[in-house]
């Protein structure tokens, strides 16, 4: 059903040919690339004072889907020696509850969602969970430190839209609310320094400079220079 | 702004899958080749100019930062009106930087000319278009020419007016776009025509009236309007009406403002012709056409905590016959039918239309492509049609669990969803429309293609709106997209489709087989071949 052991590269999508048989409808970009793109889109959208709400909601929901499946693939069951992170219950014989297993390893129908991922890895994960009520048998790769709550713990409402709360009143993106955006996102894999709240404090004034290689950014700066010249030249304030 | 081509008779040619043979009639728009939207250019106010706003303002005077913003805004408005991006310079550049360079073309043109809505009036005699620059252009069909009985009258410009101006909300530091999102005609009650036009925040009722006579022979006024000295008046006369050149005037009669926090996406006039609804992303309001300072909120899906927001309203429409019934669609692919008699706030639906997801088609993009971009009742009121990204569905109002008919618009895009997500095309909102007898439905696609589905014969056809292929009086040749494998002659491969050329807005004459199809900044009118 899925191409076993073959991680399709992003560029291969452009061919329009399905490397995998027709059962996998979504051409596989690796999910972290999709994740990156989605995070970028979300941030770009949130930069607007009044973001396009439909766009924002759809991107955020897609991000949630990606996030829900990412931990299941990259993190196996917690080894016993590791202290649990955050609210995660301690690993133990009872820890491999059905909920956890379902959350950790996607159900068969979810395998289609992971069309870009290694199906064999998935299979081995589920096998590991099956066989190991004891968490000792960890077939998957070592789990990276998990900062977020595990999927089976009810997640707090996602703070993607914390800034939107203010839309009705002042409508401006106050700096202290920006931190809410990043609470749930595991940024350990990405270099997200540019998005850290501290650097975003001066964000509004320099947002044009963040866009690399985009003509839109350069044009905006040209517009600004021209306009400021006009303002200074024609009208003393 | 619009140039018109004058095209008359049609001749026989190869037909399509339908019984109707569609012929090129007119095209209105820039003379240059149909240019695509510049991906790198944005018509919006660059937001780096906007200074962050402190929430509290001392009321009586304007602080310096507000004055600066006002000056900047005025200057940018003036610049934009000067058309600083030369539209006669129509260059098509394949962008090397974009990953999807094969899919999109980039060029420069005046963004204000992008057509954002198209609507026939109830008789079909008038055709209104709205554009991104806030202008409304109304075309009127010529009276049928007796000498040329084999063609219908063509549409000529009847009236043009600036419906909405760009506004600046100084408190929120944001510009309210003047783009016309929707136009809806009122049924004609007297000599004048009325329409509602809306941008993101404000709805306006416009009266379009003709003046073909003017009074002459005043006693106290000269013909040029100067007042006469009363002492020079020696005789009295009665002013009379004399014919004059037809003048069409548009005047705003009502302005319905300050009722929407979010962006208005739909307006719909009730069958009682006294009320109408306006829908934004989270709320639907009910208005009376005579009352501008009040509206009733009838649907509110805003969560108490905005962080829990997962669904927005995408379209809403009143039932054509039942004045108490309306529907609204959501970004999750559901349609809710509400009865205003049930309660004042119709948050609880009377019916919920939703088709279960096909498990074999699930992907990360399932929700996005299920998001409904348009909902339209049939003229009969028995059915409604919804448009999501890949398909058109016809629902029987009596059956909620699945549509009665589903038509695939461009299924070949399903394997391209990831690219379309990257370049944001997956968020395009296509509209759909019924023909007058509810037997055929039409919707747009990419590469300036549009599709029609005959519900009775189950045949469908793909046509293209393009100046190149359409000489005057030509019958449109059906197009075909080749999804994979060997490409036959005259077929177009998926990879050659231009995703910047999209047909989002189409309209069908209420009585005849005349259709108006809007490409990015051109309006095409096609009609069926008349014998």
XYZ file of C-alpha atoms in Angstrom:
768
model
C 0.000 0.000 0.000
C 2.669 2.462 0.912
C 6.175 2.646 -0.418
C 8.055 0.798 2.215
C 11.231 2.319 3.474
C 11.282 5.036 0.874
C 11.000 8.590 2.110
C 9.850 10.637 -0.818
C 11.607 13.930 -1.198
C 9.729 17.153 -1.477
C 10.956 17.818 -4.991
C 9.516 14.620 -6.301
C 6.036 15.900 -5.820
C 6.417 18.329 -8.661
C 6.360 15.525 -11.188
C 2.747 14.975 -10.556
C 3.373 11.274 -10.590
C 2.459 9.126 -7.711
C 5.400 7.067 -6.633
C 3.153 5.086 -4.370
C 0.173 3.199 -5.632
C -3.062 5.081 -5.944
C -4.087 4.334 -2.372
C -2.011 7.233 -1.093
C -3.771 10.285 -2.454
C -1.726 13.028 -0.824
C 1.696 13.206 -2.425
C 4.162 12.860 0.335
C 6.103 15.773 1.454
C 7.812 14.804 4.606
C 5.559 15.973 7.369
C 8.108 18.229 8.994
C 8.418 20.187 5.774
C 4.653 20.559 5.714
C 4.816 21.506 9.346
C 7.356 24.212 8.596
C 5.266 25.579 5.803
C 2.173 25.578 7.963
C 3.883 27.340 10.820
C 5.181 29.958 8.411
C 1.749 30.464 6.961
C 0.253 30.788 10.394
C 2.735 33.402 11.440
C 2.407 35.340 8.235
C -1.323 35.340 8.652
C -1.152 36.438 12.251
C 1.025 39.364 11.310
C -1.942 41.074 9.788
C -3.904 43.184 12.173
C -7.068 41.554 10.888
C -6.028 38.168 9.541
C -8.157 36.241 7.127
C -9.963 34.112 9.663
C -10.884 31.269 7.338
C -7.297 30.935 6.182
C -6.037 31.068 9.720
C -8.452 28.461 10.986
C -7.769 26.057 8.129
C -4.004 26.359 8.492
C -4.217 25.986 12.257
C -6.388 22.894 11.964
C -3.965 21.400 9.472
C -1.117 22.154 11.840
C -2.962 20.409 14.630
C -3.393 17.359 12.449
C 0.286 17.364 11.615
C 1.208 17.796 15.228
C -1.075 15.029 16.356
C 0.639 12.614 14.065
C 4.181 13.789 14.438
C 4.651 12.657 18.041
C 3.133 9.308 17.233
C 5.774 8.618 14.655
C 8.893 10.075 16.120
C 8.434 9.059 19.707
C 8.133 5.527 20.839
C 6.863 4.530 24.240
C 8.728 6.242 27.026
C 11.610 4.200 28.341
C 11.376 3.490 32.027
C 14.540 5.235 33.025
C 13.491 8.629 31.748
C 11.678 10.859 34.133
C 8.316 11.774 32.712
C 8.181 15.216 31.179
C 5.456 17.549 32.243
C 2.130 16.075 33.145
C 2.898 12.776 31.483
C 2.155 9.875 33.784
C 5.141 7.677 34.645
C 5.844 4.910 32.236
C 5.055 1.522 33.578
C 3.204 -1.625 32.872
C -0.096 0.131 33.070
C 1.039 3.015 31.024
C 0.438 1.442 27.702
C -3.223 2.096 27.930
C -5.329 1.631 24.878
C -5.695 5.361 24.585
C -2.003 5.873 24.622
C -1.464 3.158 22.132
C -4.016 4.596 19.811
C -2.526 8.016 20.138
C 1.002 6.854 19.753
C 0.507 4.596 16.848
C -2.052 5.574 14.343
C -4.902 3.268 13.558
C -4.721 1.531 10.216
C -6.849 4.117 8.512
C -4.512 6.790 9.706
C -1.645 5.183 7.912
C -2.846 6.887 4.807
C -2.188 10.191 6.481
C 1.379 9.191 7.007
C 1.882 8.478 3.388
C 5.268 10.082 3.497
C 6.504 8.150 6.416
C 8.141 4.900 6.803
C 5.436 2.338 7.087
C 7.822 -0.192 8.443
C 8.758 2.148 11.237
C 5.108 2.540 12.018
C 4.578 -1.151 12.042
C 7.491 -1.690 14.332
C 6.213 0.982 16.664
C 2.882 -0.688 16.974
C 4.591 -4.025 17.364
C 6.690 -2.575 20.111
C 3.662 -1.279 21.906
C 1.843 -4.546 21.559
C 4.587 -6.670 22.854
C 5.801 -4.356 25.524
C 3.525 -3.741 28.369
C 6.929 -3.256 29.813
C 8.333 -0.218 28.175
C 11.679 -1.857 27.799
C 11.142 -2.936 24.250
C 11.565 0.307 22.411
C 11.839 -0.456 18.757
C 11.691 3.043 17.540
C 14.336 5.698 17.521
C 15.172 7.296 20.853
C 12.487 9.728 21.689
C 13.569 13.339 21.595
C 12.786 15.230 24.750
C 9.127 15.765 24.849
C 8.229 19.181 26.070
C 4.577 19.035 25.222
C 1.843 17.072 26.819
C 1.448 13.651 25.241
C -1.333 13.299 22.741
C -3.576 11.270 24.916
C -3.742 13.833 27.661
C -6.484 16.263 26.742
C -4.660 19.127 25.161
C -5.389 22.607 26.366
C -7.100 24.766 23.778
C -4.470 25.661 21.321
C -3.164 29.154 21.852
C -2.805 29.829 18.112
C -5.520 32.392 18.359
C -4.607 34.114 21.564
C -3.985 37.367 19.682
C -7.402 37.166 18.100
C -9.030 37.646 21.469
C -8.000 41.230 21.196
C -9.455 41.745 17.763
C -12.781 42.748 19.112
C -11.351 45.376 21.403
C -8.161 47.021 20.354
C -7.360 44.764 17.477
C -3.670 45.126 17.924
C -1.187 42.376 18.442
C 0.145 43.100 21.881
C 3.542 41.676 22.576
C 2.685 39.704 25.669
C 0.097 37.661 23.811
C 2.570 36.473 21.234
C 4.115 34.056 23.668
C 0.870 32.132 23.698
C 1.393 31.183 20.079
C 4.489 29.225 20.838
C 3.577 27.333 23.953
C 2.347 24.222 22.290
C 4.769 24.057 19.459
C 7.798 21.947 19.994
C 10.435 24.215 18.598
C 13.386 22.032 19.437
C 13.581 20.768 15.900
C 13.552 24.129 14.260
C 15.615 27.187 14.519
C 12.828 29.539 15.420
C 14.863 32.322 16.934
C 13.383 34.776 14.530
C 9.958 34.071 15.981
C 10.871 34.327 19.634
C 8.782 36.871 21.490
C 11.774 39.003 22.331
C 12.691 39.588 18.729
C 9.053 39.976 17.821
C 8.769 42.964 20.099
C 10.194 45.119 17.375
C 8.295 43.008 14.908
C 5.858 45.465 13.524
C 8.501 47.903 12.527
C 10.715 45.388 10.802
C 8.375 42.820 9.436
C 9.285 43.832 5.916
C 12.878 42.884 6.514
C 11.961 39.351 7.478
C 10.890 38.382 4.030
C 13.951 37.153 2.245
C 14.148 37.182 -1.458
C 10.593 38.274 -1.883
C 9.938 41.177 -4.147
C 7.021 42.114 -1.947
C 9.395 42.970 0.887
C 11.664 45.082 -1.255
C 8.811 46.970 -2.796
C 7.399 47.774 0.589
C 10.680 49.272 1.717
C 10.888 51.312 -1.470
C 7.374 52.519 -0.921
C 8.264 53.506 2.602
C 11.390 55.411 1.583
C 9.541 57.247 -1.103
C 6.683 58.070 1.157
C 8.815 59.311 3.972
C 10.690 61.523 1.522
C 7.421 62.909 0.336
C 6.189 63.486 3.846
C 9.339 65.111 5.052
C 9.732 67.155 1.927
C 6.240 68.493 1.595
C 4.925 68.808 5.069
C 6.678 69.790 8.232
C 5.019 68.075 11.128
C -12.023 51.243 -17.834
C -13.617 48.526 -19.895
C -13.303 48.224 -23.607
C -15.874 46.266 -25.409
C -15.666 44.089 -28.428
C -18.650 44.087 -30.640
C -19.582 40.641 -31.829
C -22.701 39.694 -33.595
C -23.718 36.510 -35.275
C -22.537 33.015 -34.591
C -21.919 30.126 -36.885
C -22.187 26.410 -36.522
C -19.249 24.539 -35.143
C -18.332 21.454 -33.218
C -20.417 21.028 -30.133
C -19.495 19.786 -26.710
C -20.862 17.104 -24.505
C -23.962 19.156 -23.831
C -26.860 19.851 -26.077
C -26.053 23.532 -25.808
C -23.326 24.844 -28.038
C -21.658 27.784 -26.394
C -20.401 30.635 -28.504
C -18.124 33.487 -27.739
C -20.077 36.710 -27.511
C -18.156 39.516 -25.833
C -15.189 40.194 -23.655
C -14.701 43.267 -21.525
C -11.488 44.300 -19.923
C -7.939 45.360 -20.670
C -6.954 45.127 -24.290
C -3.736 43.441 -23.374
C -3.552 39.744 -23.130
C -5.300 38.383 -20.150
C -2.701 38.939 -17.520
C -2.408 36.994 -14.387
C -2.272 38.275 -10.877
C 1.165 39.292 -9.784
C 2.197 37.077 -6.954
C 4.812 39.497 -5.805
C 2.689 42.588 -5.809
C 0.210 43.336 -3.128
C -2.382 46.028 -3.343
C -2.594 46.268 0.400
C -1.160 48.957 2.543
C 2.256 47.778 3.646
C 1.814 47.092 7.277
C 5.263 48.098 8.331
C 4.002 51.620 8.019
C 1.422 51.114 10.678
C 2.485 52.183 14.061
C 1.494 50.084 16.995
C -1.551 51.479 18.714
C -1.909 52.166 22.376
C -5.376 51.082 23.404
C -6.554 54.223 25.093
C -6.836 57.532 23.350
C -7.678 60.872 24.893
C -10.879 61.711 23.067
C -10.867 65.275 21.936
C -7.705 65.632 19.895
C -5.798 63.522 17.445
C -2.350 62.537 18.579
C 0.609 62.942 16.300
C 0.860 59.281 15.375
C -2.716 59.367 14.070
C -1.928 62.389 11.961
C 1.103 60.635 10.513
C -0.967 57.598 9.661
C -3.609 59.722 8.027
C -1.026 61.401 5.837
C 0.560 58.131 4.879
C -2.769 56.631 4.073
C -3.874 59.540 1.928
C -0.631 59.472 0.038
C -0.835 55.762 -0.605
C -4.417 56.052 -1.781
C -3.369 58.764 -4.182
C -0.458 56.694 -5.429
C -2.617 53.722 -5.987
C -5.142 55.699 -7.913
C -2.334 56.933 -10.105
C -1.787 53.337 -11.051
C 1.858 53.291 -10.206
C 2.161 49.793 -11.581
C 1.850 50.414 -15.281
C -0.887 48.285 -16.678
C 0.074 48.738 -20.256
C 3.301 46.976 -19.417
C 1.962 43.467 -19.496
C 4.862 41.145 -19.132
C 4.534 37.530 -18.261
C 7.496 36.393 -16.242
C 8.056 32.879 -15.155
C 9.309 33.234 -11.669
C 12.407 31.215 -11.039
C 12.290 31.705 -7.324
C 8.992 30.076 -6.744
C 9.054 26.346 -6.258
C 5.896 26.092 -8.195
C 7.289 28.008 -11.121
C 5.798 25.543 -13.520
C 2.384 26.201 -12.130
C 2.098 29.956 -11.951
C 2.894 32.935 -14.092
C 3.708 36.347 -12.722
C 3.085 39.689 -14.308
C 2.368 43.296 -13.537
C -1.015 44.902 -13.824
C -3.429 47.120 -12.002
C -4.832 45.189 -9.102
C -7.857 47.421 -8.852
C -9.257 45.829 -12.000
C -9.529 42.363 -10.523
C -13.162 41.350 -10.799
C -14.474 40.161 -7.473
C -18.149 39.520 -8.128
C -20.576 39.076 -11.037
C -24.365 39.087 -10.835
C -27.278 39.269 -13.252
C -30.400 41.076 -12.102
C -33.744 39.324 -11.905
C -34.703 39.975 -15.495
C -31.230 39.367 -16.870
C -31.246 42.699 -18.612
C -28.565 44.074 -16.314
C -25.253 42.529 -15.390
C -23.265 43.976 -12.507
C -19.610 43.419 -11.731
C -17.654 44.542 -8.709
C -13.909 44.829 -8.572
C -11.081 45.081 -6.137
C -10.944 48.840 -6.502
C -14.410 49.210 -5.028
C -16.053 50.032 -8.337
C -19.299 48.645 -9.695
C -19.857 48.444 -13.424
C -23.312 47.640 -14.727
C -23.907 46.404 -18.246
C -27.247 46.541 -19.971
C -28.438 44.226 -22.664
C -29.429 45.923 -25.867
C -32.963 45.525 -26.989
C -33.237 42.726 -29.469
C -32.455 43.893 -32.911
C -35.194 42.996 -35.293
C -32.885 42.839 -38.251
C -30.521 40.456 -36.536
C -32.912 38.049 -34.981
C -30.360 35.308 -34.717
C -28.427 36.959 -31.975
C -29.362 38.400 -28.679
C -28.580 41.915 -27.692
C -25.115 42.496 -26.454
C -24.211 43.983 -23.141
C -22.958 47.553 -23.044
C -21.801 49.658 -20.168
C -24.810 51.209 -18.507
C -23.399 52.730 -15.364
C -20.135 52.869 -13.459
C -19.717 54.139 -9.956
C -17.400 53.955 -7.020
C -19.309 51.940 -4.478
C -16.778 51.659 -1.683
C -13.721 53.697 -0.878
C -10.752 52.414 1.042
C -11.219 53.229 4.665
C -8.746 53.454 7.410
C -9.500 52.385 10.922
C -7.146 54.605 12.872
C -7.744 52.891 16.138
C -6.823 49.466 14.913
C -4.233 50.684 12.439
C -5.706 48.765 9.618
C -6.990 49.507 6.202
C -10.432 48.284 5.299
C -10.273 46.990 1.795
C -12.654 48.517 -0.685
C -12.949 45.326 -2.691
C -16.558 44.477 -3.479
C -17.197 41.033 -2.077
C -20.759 40.590 -3.239
C -23.489 42.323 -5.220
C -27.125 41.342 -4.956
C -29.930 42.874 -6.961
C -33.299 43.738 -5.527
C -36.306 42.871 -7.639
C -37.472 45.864 -9.608
C -40.437 47.687 -8.124
C -40.392 50.925 -10.075
C -38.415 52.631 -12.770
C -35.236 52.597 -10.743
C -32.984 49.622 -10.057
C -31.612 48.821 -6.643
C -28.676 46.701 -5.626
C -26.792 45.870 -2.472
C -23.025 45.889 -2.605
C -20.692 45.025 0.212
C -17.033 45.121 1.075
C -15.499 43.535 4.188
C -17.346 45.738 6.627
C -20.063 47.892 5.077
C -23.113 47.158 2.960
C -24.612 49.837 0.747
C -27.926 50.069 -1.021
C -27.552 51.791 -4.379
C -30.272 53.264 -6.486
C -29.611 53.353 -10.191
C -32.010 55.601 -12.041
C -32.260 56.983 -15.508
C -32.744 60.537 -16.407
C -33.654 61.326 -19.976
C -35.512 64.598 -19.531
C -34.634 67.827 -17.920
C -36.605 70.890 -17.103
C -35.973 73.968 -19.169
C -37.365 77.441 -19.106
C -37.003 78.549 -15.536
C -37.931 82.087 -14.807
C -35.297 82.863 -12.225
C -32.446 80.745 -13.545
C -30.512 80.887 -16.764
C -29.969 77.698 -18.669
C -26.454 77.422 -17.315
C -27.715 77.669 -13.748
C -26.852 81.256 -12.949
C -29.522 83.180 -11.227
C -31.214 85.978 -13.087
C -31.767 89.318 -11.584
C -35.473 89.339 -10.741
C -35.835 92.877 -11.948
C -35.008 91.758 -15.490
C -37.892 89.336 -15.633
C -40.639 90.803 -17.774
C -42.702 87.742 -18.666
C -43.425 84.477 -16.948
C -43.338 81.050 -18.508
C -43.924 77.505 -17.320
C -40.814 75.334 -17.306
C -41.174 72.248 -19.497
C -39.385 68.923 -19.684
C -37.270 68.474 -22.745
C -35.516 65.257 -23.749
C -31.835 64.967 -23.067
C -29.158 62.359 -23.544
C -29.747 59.439 -21.269
C -27.947 59.853 -18.010
C -27.728 56.998 -15.552
C -27.207 58.057 -11.988
C -26.212 55.906 -9.084
C -26.797 57.175 -5.597
C -26.303 55.470 -2.261
C -29.621 55.305 -0.476
C -28.647 53.373 2.624
C -25.387 52.578 4.294
C -25.378 49.643 6.683
C -22.214 49.941 8.682
C -20.583 49.000 11.956
C -22.313 45.695 12.389
C -19.528 43.287 11.517
C -16.350 42.698 13.431
C -15.114 40.145 10.944
C -15.044 40.117 7.165
C -18.371 39.959 5.375
C -18.464 37.089 2.904
C -22.143 36.941 1.897
C -25.292 38.969 1.570
C -28.654 37.542 0.642
C -31.980 39.223 0.111
C -34.990 37.586 1.667
C -37.984 36.569 -0.403
C -40.033 39.097 1.530
C -37.974 41.788 -0.211
C -37.860 43.738 3.013
C -35.050 42.109 4.884
C -31.671 40.699 4.039
C -28.867 38.906 5.812
C -25.170 39.605 5.917
C -22.688 36.994 7.043
C -19.125 37.361 8.224
C -16.724 34.692 9.448
C -18.452 34.200 12.761
C -21.808 35.950 12.719
C -24.880 36.450 10.602
C -26.981 39.581 10.908
C -30.494 40.285 9.737
C -31.275 43.750 8.422
C -34.316 45.636 7.311
C -33.663 47.480 4.087
C -35.076 50.677 5.522
C -33.226 50.640 8.817
C -29.516 51.246 8.925
C -28.784 51.797 12.577
C -29.861 48.420 13.807
C -29.508 44.807 12.834
C -30.403 41.554 14.525
C -27.775 38.953 15.118
C -29.252 35.597 14.145
C -26.216 33.328 14.147
C -23.146 33.595 16.309
C -20.525 30.863 16.289
C -17.814 32.832 17.987
C -16.451 30.747 20.834
C -16.111 32.347 24.233
C -12.430 31.690 24.008
C -11.039 32.535 20.592
C -8.324 29.986 21.124
C -10.968 27.338 20.643
C -11.893 28.630 17.199
C -11.866 25.800 14.704
C -14.649 26.660 12.282
C -15.852 29.730 10.430
C -18.864 30.625 8.329
C -18.030 30.683 4.639
C -21.338 31.499 2.914
C -25.001 32.091 3.681
C -28.182 32.401 1.665
C -31.889 32.842 2.184
C -34.266 30.280 0.780
C -35.809 31.613 -2.444
C -39.392 31.005 -1.305
C -39.515 30.521 2.447
C -38.795 33.829 4.096
C -38.000 32.171 7.403
C -35.376 29.756 6.121
C -31.726 30.278 5.399
C -28.591 28.178 5.193
C -24.998 28.798 6.053
C -21.929 26.754 5.200
C -18.766 26.277 7.175
C -15.081 25.722 6.687
C -15.534 22.152 7.876
C -17.784 21.201 5.012
C -21.113 21.349 6.804
C -24.239 23.228 5.853
C -26.764 24.249 8.435
C -30.330 25.106 7.616
C -32.006 27.388 10.121
C -35.560 28.446 10.713
C -35.953 31.924 12.109
C -39.294 31.021 13.603
C -37.668 28.567 15.962
C -35.804 31.137 18.007
C -34.355 34.585 17.832
C -30.806 33.299 17.778
C -30.508 30.492 15.289
C -27.378 28.920 16.683
C -29.137 25.605 16.760
C -29.750 24.405 13.290
C -32.900 22.758 12.072
C -30.980 20.591 9.653
C -27.339 19.718 9.330
C -26.078 18.624 5.938
C -22.818 16.766 6.004
C -21.354 13.979 3.983
C -19.150 11.545 5.869
C -15.545 11.634 4.804
C -14.404 9.018 2.364
C -11.735 7.141 4.303
C -9.785 6.263 1.192
C -9.335 9.929 0.403
C -8.206 11.120 3.768
C -5.156 13.336 3.927
C -3.790 16.248 5.869
C -5.695 18.482 3.525
C -9.058 16.798 3.897
C -10.509 19.595 5.912
C -9.245 22.348 3.670
C -10.642 20.794 0.535
C -13.948 20.082 2.238
C -14.338 23.728 3.177
C -17.365 25.045 1.321
C -16.706 28.155 -0.707
C -20.215 28.809 -2.020
C -23.780 27.691 -1.404
C -26.676 28.425 -3.758
C -30.293 27.389 -3.627
C -31.897 26.182 -6.809
C -34.537 28.479 -8.253
C -37.173 25.972 -7.240
C -36.001 25.939 -3.661
C -35.982 22.174 -3.512
C -32.233 21.761 -3.860
C -29.101 23.551 -2.881
C -25.661 23.365 -4.391
C -22.359 23.611 -2.550
C -18.879 24.076 -3.941
C -15.842 22.746 -2.177
C -12.356 22.722 -3.568
C -12.626 19.723 -5.837
C -16.327 19.149 -6.370
C -19.833 20.487 -6.695
C -22.561 18.784 -4.684
C -26.301 18.996 -5.047
C -28.291 18.441 -1.889
C -31.960 17.660 -1.521
C -33.212 19.717 1.388
C -35.064 16.681 2.620
C -31.960 14.544 2.925
C -29.195 15.557 5.264
C -26.801 12.681 5.324
C -25.416 12.934 1.835
C -25.802 14.898 -1.388
C -27.971 13.535 -4.150
C -25.448 14.402 -6.834
C -21.716 15.006 -6.808
C -19.721 16.352 -9.721
C -15.947 16.342 -9.820
C -14.631 19.628 -11.074
C -10.922 18.906 -11.278
C -10.194 15.610 -9.608
C -6.752 15.603 -11.246
C -5.716 18.146 -8.631
C -6.067 15.676 -5.795
C -2.520 14.484 -6.269
C -1.291 18.065 -6.309
C -2.773 19.169 -3.032
C 0.568 19.632 -1.351
C 1.817 22.060 -3.999
C -1.512 23.818 -3.999
C -1.253 24.170 -0.259
C 2.186 25.678 -0.547
C 1.169 28.297 -3.065
C -2.133 28.917 -1.284
C -4.239 27.961 -4.264
C -5.954 25.382 -2.100
C -7.654 28.270 -0.329
C -9.230 29.680 -3.484
C -12.941 30.225 -3.142
C -14.776 29.165 -6.256
C -18.403 30.094 -6.777
C -21.061 28.116 -8.550
C -24.377 28.876 -10.186
C -27.544 27.302 -11.558
C -29.099 27.930 -14.911
C -32.625 29.280 -15.023
C -34.314 25.889 -15.155
C -32.020 24.264 -12.541
C -30.959 21.650 -15.052
C -27.334 22.710 -15.453
C -24.802 23.913 -12.920
C -21.613 25.786 -13.644
C -18.429 26.529 -11.788
C -14.920 27.737 -12.497
C -11.504 26.142 -12.377
C -7.900 26.993 -13.198
C -6.246 27.889 -16.465
C -9.334 29.997 -17.185
C -11.372 26.848 -17.546
C -14.930 26.596 -16.417
C -17.115 23.552 -16.162
C -20.776 22.827 -16.707
C -22.668 19.763 -15.532
C -25.990 18.767 -17.018
C -27.983 17.135 -14.258
C -30.335 15.366 -16.617
C -27.988 13.904 -19.175
C -25.125 13.588 -16.677
C -22.785 15.008 -19.273
C -20.238 17.637 -18.493
C -18.113 20.002 -20.496
C -14.995 22.041 -19.909
C -14.638 25.345 -21.711
C -12.009 28.038 -21.690
C -12.376 31.789 -21.405
C -9.580 33.139 -23.511
C -9.118 35.734 -26.186
C -6.576 33.681 -28.067
C -8.763 30.762 -28.811
C -11.910 32.684 -29.431
C -12.272 34.522 -32.622
C -15.509 36.382 -32.918
C -18.518 34.180 -33.553
C -16.700 31.020 -32.628
C -18.298 28.059 -30.990
C -16.210 27.166 -27.964
C -14.203 24.058 -28.271
C -14.408 21.675 -25.345
C -11.176 21.345 -23.415
C -9.759 18.346 -21.718
C -7.151 17.975 -19.048
C -4.958 14.956 -19.152
C -4.230 13.767 -15.670
C -1.429 11.392 -16.405
C 0.016 9.184 -19.025
C -0.083 9.892 -22.684
C -1.410 13.232 -23.607
C -3.650 13.204 -26.600
C -3.645 15.958 -29.124
C -5.481 19.067 -27.890
C -5.366 17.857 -24.341
C -3.611 19.849 -21.694
C -1.487 18.198 -19.102
C -2.007 19.012 -15.456
C 1.500 20.362 -15.195
C 0.844 22.981 -17.841
C -2.146 24.453 -16.102
C -1.741 28.052 -15.080
C -2.876 28.334 -11.491
C -2.793 32.098 -11.611
C -5.592 32.081 -14.152
C -8.565 31.125 -12.089
C -12.235 31.596 -12.698
C -13.808 32.207 -9.324
C -16.944 34.089 -10.358
C -19.556 33.021 -12.856
C -23.172 33.972 -13.419
C -25.991 32.574 -15.528
C -28.767 34.655 -17.018
C -31.992 33.844 -15.136
C -33.970 33.088 -18.256
C -31.717 32.514 -21.227
C -28.549 30.656 -22.022
C -26.241 33.581 -21.552
C -23.380 33.271 -19.116
C -20.913 35.755 -17.699
C -17.531 34.399 -16.720
C -14.927 36.496 -14.930
C -11.268 35.770 -15.339
C -8.865 37.787 -13.228
C -9.593 41.115 -14.840
C -11.726 40.355 -17.854
C -15.396 39.600 -18.183
C -16.451 37.115 -20.853
C -19.990 36.739 -22.071
C -20.991 33.598 -23.865
C -24.326 32.594 -25.285
C -25.720 29.537 -26.912
C -25.816 29.189 -30.610
C -29.056 30.419 -32.002
C -30.339 28.982 -35.190
